[in-house]
PDB file of C-alpha atoms in Angstrom:
ATOM      1  CA  MET X  11     -45.575 -47.557   0.320  1.00 77.00           C
ATOM      2  CA  ASN X  12     -43.480 -50.336   1.398  1.00 87.00           C
ATOM      3  CA  LYS X  13     -39.440 -51.003   0.705  1.00 84.00           C
ATOM      4  CA  TYR X  14     -39.797 -53.409  -2.032  1.00 86.00           C
ATOM      5  CA  GLU X  15     -41.956 -50.764  -3.789  1.00 92.00           C
ATOM      6  CA  ILE X  16     -39.566 -47.939  -3.222  1.00 91.00           C
ATOM      7  CA  GLU X  17     -36.547 -50.492  -4.422  1.00 91.00           C
ATOM      8  CA  SER X  18     -38.469 -51.222  -7.577  1.00 93.00           C
ATOM      9  CA  LYS X  19     -39.202 -47.421  -8.097  1.00 94.00           C
ATOM     10  CA  ILE X  20     -35.541 -46.740  -7.801  1.00 95.00           C
ATOM     11  CA  ARG X  21     -34.156 -49.244 -10.173  1.00 95.00           C
ATOM     12  CA  ASN X  22     -36.705 -48.390 -12.935  1.00 96.00           C
ATOM     13  CA  LEU X  23     -35.582 -44.635 -12.267  1.00 95.00           C
ATOM     14  CA  ARG X  24     -32.012 -45.773 -12.415  1.00 96.00           C
ATOM     15  CA  LEU X  25     -32.561 -47.806 -15.291  1.00 95.00           C
ATOM     16  CA  TYR X  26     -34.393 -44.828 -16.980  1.00 95.00           C
ATOM     17  CA  LEU X  27     -31.660 -42.444 -16.555  1.00 95.00           C
ATOM     18  CA  GLU X  28     -29.186 -44.785 -17.630  1.00 95.00           C
ATOM     19  CA  GLY X  29     -30.839 -45.345 -21.109  1.00 94.00           C
ATOM     20  CA  ILE X  30     -30.852 -41.824 -21.389  1.00 92.00           C
ATOM     21  CA  VAL X  31     -26.976 -41.687 -20.598  1.00 92.00           C
ATOM     22  CA  ASN X  32     -26.653 -44.402 -23.141  1.00 93.00           C
ATOM     23  CA  ASN X  33     -28.866 -43.562 -25.977  1.00 91.00           C
ATOM     24  CA  GLU X  34     -28.514 -39.450 -26.210  1.00 86.00           C
ATOM     25  CA  LYS X  35     -25.914 -37.840 -28.124  1.00 90.00           C
ATOM     26  CA  ALA X  36     -24.371 -34.522 -26.331  1.00 89.00           C
ATOM     27  CA  GLU X  37     -24.514 -31.629 -28.752  1.00 93.00           C
ATOM     28  CA  THR X  38     -22.900 -29.166 -26.643  1.00 96.00           C
ATOM     29  CA  TRP X  39     -20.837 -28.964 -23.678  1.00 97.00           C
ATOM     30  CA  GLU X  40     -23.721 -27.838 -21.711  1.00 96.00           C
ATOM     31  CA  ASP X  41     -25.447 -31.191 -22.908  1.00 94.00           C
ATOM     32  CA  GLU X  42     -22.169 -33.112 -21.826  1.00 95.00           C
ATOM     33  CA  LYS X  43     -22.377 -31.642 -18.667  1.00 96.00           C
ATOM     34  CA  ILE X  44     -25.994 -32.473 -17.909  1.00 95.00           C
ATOM     35  CA  LYS X  45     -25.393 -35.925 -19.367  1.00 95.00           C
ATOM     36  CA  ASN X  46     -22.528 -36.838 -16.531  1.00 96.00           C
ATOM     37  CA  SER X  47     -25.012 -35.253 -13.869  1.00 97.00           C
ATOM     38  CA  ILE X  48     -27.566 -37.692 -14.960  1.00 96.00           C
ATOM     39  CA  ASP X  49     -24.923 -40.660 -15.006  1.00 96.00           C
ATOM     40  CA  SER X  50     -23.684 -39.596 -11.717  1.00 97.00           C
ATOM     41  CA  LEU X  51     -27.209 -39.612 -10.471  1.00 97.00           C
ATOM     42  CA  ALA X  52     -27.829 -42.994 -11.448  1.00 96.00           C
ATOM     43  CA  ASP X  53     -24.750 -44.297  -9.854  1.00 97.00           C
ATOM     44  CA  ARG X  54     -26.127 -42.620  -6.470  1.00 96.00           C
ATOM     45  CA  LEU X  55     -29.257 -44.670  -6.846  1.00 96.00           C
ATOM     46  CA  TYR X  56     -27.222 -47.869  -7.653  1.00 96.00           C
ATOM     47  CA  ASP X  57     -25.252 -47.634  -4.325  1.00 95.00           C
ATOM     48  CA  TYR X  58     -28.807 -46.731  -2.535  1.00 94.00           C
ATOM     49  CA  GLU X  59     -30.013 -49.779  -4.318  1.00 95.00           C
ATOM     50  CA  GLN X  60     -26.840 -51.800  -2.960  1.00 93.00           C
ATOM     51  CA  THR X  61     -27.352 -50.400   0.705  1.00 91.00           C
ATOM     52  CA  MET X  62     -31.087 -51.286   0.749  1.00 91.00           C
ATOM     53  CA  LYS X  63     -29.845 -54.753  -0.219  1.00 91.00           C
ATOM     54  CA  TYR X  64     -27.598 -55.018   2.479  1.00 91.00           C
ATOM     55  CA  TYR X  65     -29.769 -53.942   5.277  1.00 91.00           C
ATOM     56  CA  SER X  66     -32.826 -56.107   4.316  1.00 91.00           C
ATOM     57  CA  LYS X  67     -30.286 -58.935   4.991  1.00 93.00           C
ATOM     58  CA  LYS X  68     -30.919 -60.684   8.165  1.00 93.00           C
ATOM     59  CA  PRO X  69     -27.525 -59.783  10.757  1.00 95.00           C
ATOM     60  CA  GLN X  70     -26.334 -63.119  12.254  1.00 94.00           C
ATOM     61  CA  GLU X  71     -24.597 -61.725  15.632  1.00 96.00           C
ATOM     62  CA  SER X  72     -21.576 -63.953  17.376  1.00 96.00           C
ATOM     63  CA  ARG X  73     -18.292 -63.685  18.706  1.00 97.00           C
ATOM     64  CA  LEU X  74     -14.955 -63.845  16.380  1.00 97.00           C
ATOM     65  CA  THR X  75     -13.665 -67.070  16.620  1.00 97.00           C
ATOM     66  CA  LEU X  76      -9.831 -68.112  15.074  1.00 95.00           C
ATOM     67  CA  ASN X  77     -10.413 -71.342  12.629  1.00 94.00           C
ATOM     68  CA  SER X  78      -7.685 -74.058  12.340  1.00 93.00           C
ATOM     69  CA  SER X  79      -6.472 -72.178   9.218  1.00 91.00           C
ATOM     70  CA  GLY X  80      -5.884 -69.093  11.306  1.00 89.00           C
ATOM     71  CA  ARG X  81      -8.307 -66.899   9.622  1.00 92.00           C
ATOM     72  CA  TYR X  82     -11.354 -65.725  11.872  1.00 96.00           C
ATOM     73  CA  GLU X  83     -14.943 -66.943  11.457  1.00 95.00           C
ATOM     74  CA  VAL X  84     -18.268 -66.109  12.817  1.00 95.00           C
ATOM     75  CA  ASN X  85     -21.281 -68.987  13.021  1.00 92.00           C
ATOM     76  CA  ASP X  86     -18.887 -71.081  10.514  1.00 92.00           C
ATOM     77  CA  ILE X  87     -18.634 -68.580   7.855  1.00 94.00           C
ATOM     78  CA  GLU X  88     -15.103 -67.720   7.121  1.00 95.00           C
ATOM     79  CA  LEU X  89     -13.891 -64.196   6.903  1.00 95.00           C
ATOM     80  CA  THR X  90     -11.652 -63.382   4.288  1.00 94.00           C
ATOM     81  CA  CYS X  91     -10.059 -59.632   2.899  1.00 95.00           C
ATOM     82  CA  GLY X  92     -12.812 -57.863   1.320  1.00 96.00           C
ATOM     83  CA  HIS X  93     -15.831 -59.497   3.481  1.00 95.00           C
ATOM     84  CA  GLY X  94     -18.548 -57.205   5.007  1.00 94.00           C
ATOM     85  CA  LEU X  95     -19.031 -56.926   8.544  1.00 95.00           C
ATOM     86  CA  GLU X  96     -20.477 -55.036  11.651  1.00 97.00           C
ATOM     87  CA  MET X  97     -18.229 -54.542  14.935  1.00 97.00           C
ATOM     88  CA  TYR X  98     -19.705 -53.510  18.052  1.00 97.00           C
ATOM     89  CA  LEU X  99     -17.087 -50.809  19.339  1.00 95.00           C
ATOM     90  CA  TYR X 100     -17.151 -48.251  21.693  1.00 92.00           C
ATOM     91  CA  ASP X 101     -17.590 -44.543  20.207  1.00 85.00           C
ATOM     92  CA  SER X 102     -16.021 -41.696  22.072  1.00 84.00           C
ATOM     93  CA  TYR X 103     -18.506 -39.289  20.642  1.00 84.00           C
ATOM     94  CA  GLU X 104     -21.497 -41.034  21.571  1.00 80.00           C
ATOM     95  CA  GLU X 105     -19.676 -42.274  24.774  1.00 87.00           C
ATOM     96  CA  CYS X 106     -21.539 -45.883  24.414  1.00 91.00           C
ATOM     97  CA  GLU X 107     -20.883 -48.901  22.091  1.00 93.00           C
ATOM     98  CA  ILE X 108     -22.417 -48.609  18.779  1.00 95.00           C
ATOM     99  CA  TRP X 109     -22.664 -51.097  15.767  1.00 96.00           C
ATOM    100  CA  CYS X 110     -20.014 -49.748  13.041  1.00 95.00           C
ATOM    101  CA  GLU X 111     -19.864 -50.704   9.497  1.00 96.00           C
ATOM    102  CA  GLY X 112     -16.690 -52.149   7.707  1.00 97.00           C
ATOM    103  CA  ARG X 113     -14.775 -55.166   6.077  1.00 97.00           C
ATOM    104  CA  VAL X 114     -12.199 -57.381   6.991  1.00 97.00           C
ATOM    105  CA  GLU X 115      -8.394 -56.422   5.686  1.00 97.00           C
ATOM    106  CA  ALA X 116      -5.084 -57.545   6.372  1.00 95.00           C
ATOM    107  CA  ASP X 117      -1.702 -56.065   6.486  1.00 95.00           C
ATOM    108  CA  ASN X 118       1.342 -58.004   6.801  1.00 92.00           C
ATOM    109  CA  GLY X 119      -0.681 -61.197   7.622  1.00 87.00           C
ATOM    110  CA  GLU X 120      -2.249 -59.481  10.485  1.00 93.00           C
ATOM    111  CA  TYR X 121      -6.162 -58.949  10.162  1.00 96.00           C
ATOM    112  CA  TYR X 122      -8.047 -56.077  11.361  1.00 97.00           C
ATOM    113  CA  PHE X 123     -11.425 -54.162  11.117  1.00 98.00           C
ATOM    114  CA  LEU X 124     -11.244 -51.568   8.071  1.00 97.00           C
ATOM    115  CA  ASN X 125     -14.176 -49.125   9.884  1.00 96.00           C
ATOM    116  CA  LEU X 126     -16.379 -47.214   7.694  1.00 94.00           C
ATOM    117  CA  ASP X 127     -17.480 -45.291  10.739  1.00 87.00           C
ATOM    118  CA  GLY X 128     -14.006 -44.566  12.638  1.00 89.00           C
ATOM    119  CA  ALA X 129     -11.066 -46.125  13.612  1.00 92.00           C
ATOM    120  CA  ASN X 130      -9.701 -49.338  12.280  1.00 95.00           C
ATOM    121  CA  LYS X 131      -9.392 -51.997  14.941  1.00 96.00           C
ATOM    122  CA  GLU X 132      -7.375 -55.640  14.913  1.00 96.00           C
ATOM    123  CA  LEU X 133      -9.461 -58.565  15.218  1.00 97.00           C
ATOM    124  CA  GLU X 134      -9.420 -60.340  18.353  1.00 97.00           C
ATOM    125  CA  GLU X 135     -11.204 -63.487  19.453  1.00 97.00           C
ATOM    126  CA  GLY X 136     -14.183 -62.753  21.310  1.00 97.00           C
ATOM    127  CA  ASP X 137     -14.844 -59.223  19.277  1.00 97.00           C
ATOM    128  CA  LEU X 138     -18.782 -59.034  19.041  1.00 97.00           C
ATOM    129  CA  VAL X 139     -19.695 -58.726  15.419  1.00 98.00           C
ATOM    130  CA  ARG X 140     -22.354 -59.571  12.753  1.00 96.00           C
ATOM    131  CA  VAL X 141     -22.418 -60.681   9.070  1.00 96.00           C
ATOM    132  CA  ARG X 142     -24.975 -59.962   6.986  1.00 94.00           C
ATOM    133  CA  ILE X 143     -25.924 -63.352   4.850  1.00 88.00           C
TER     134      ILE X 143
END
């Protein structure tokens, strides 16, 4: 089975579970707990679908540059708050550099990498990053 077949089966399962949640009436407290559990599973399947979509996109790797408006960019893609980004950072546990997933954020006009895998880092020109488009 290839990743597209898996993605399709996951989506169909999620839609089926959402149909149960939206169309079935809980008769008892136990039924409500089961319904909530099914809803939670559907949410996790949706998150999985989004992760598959994200990692299916081709990454564009480059060094950060500061444009004339004071924002960072990668290959002419201007990065604003919330923009997904991967940064090549040193990992003290692994004792090597690794790709870390996160996003661009700002605090008092200073842009930083909100690292989902570890410590945040202030953005600097020349940082090795990649974006997925």
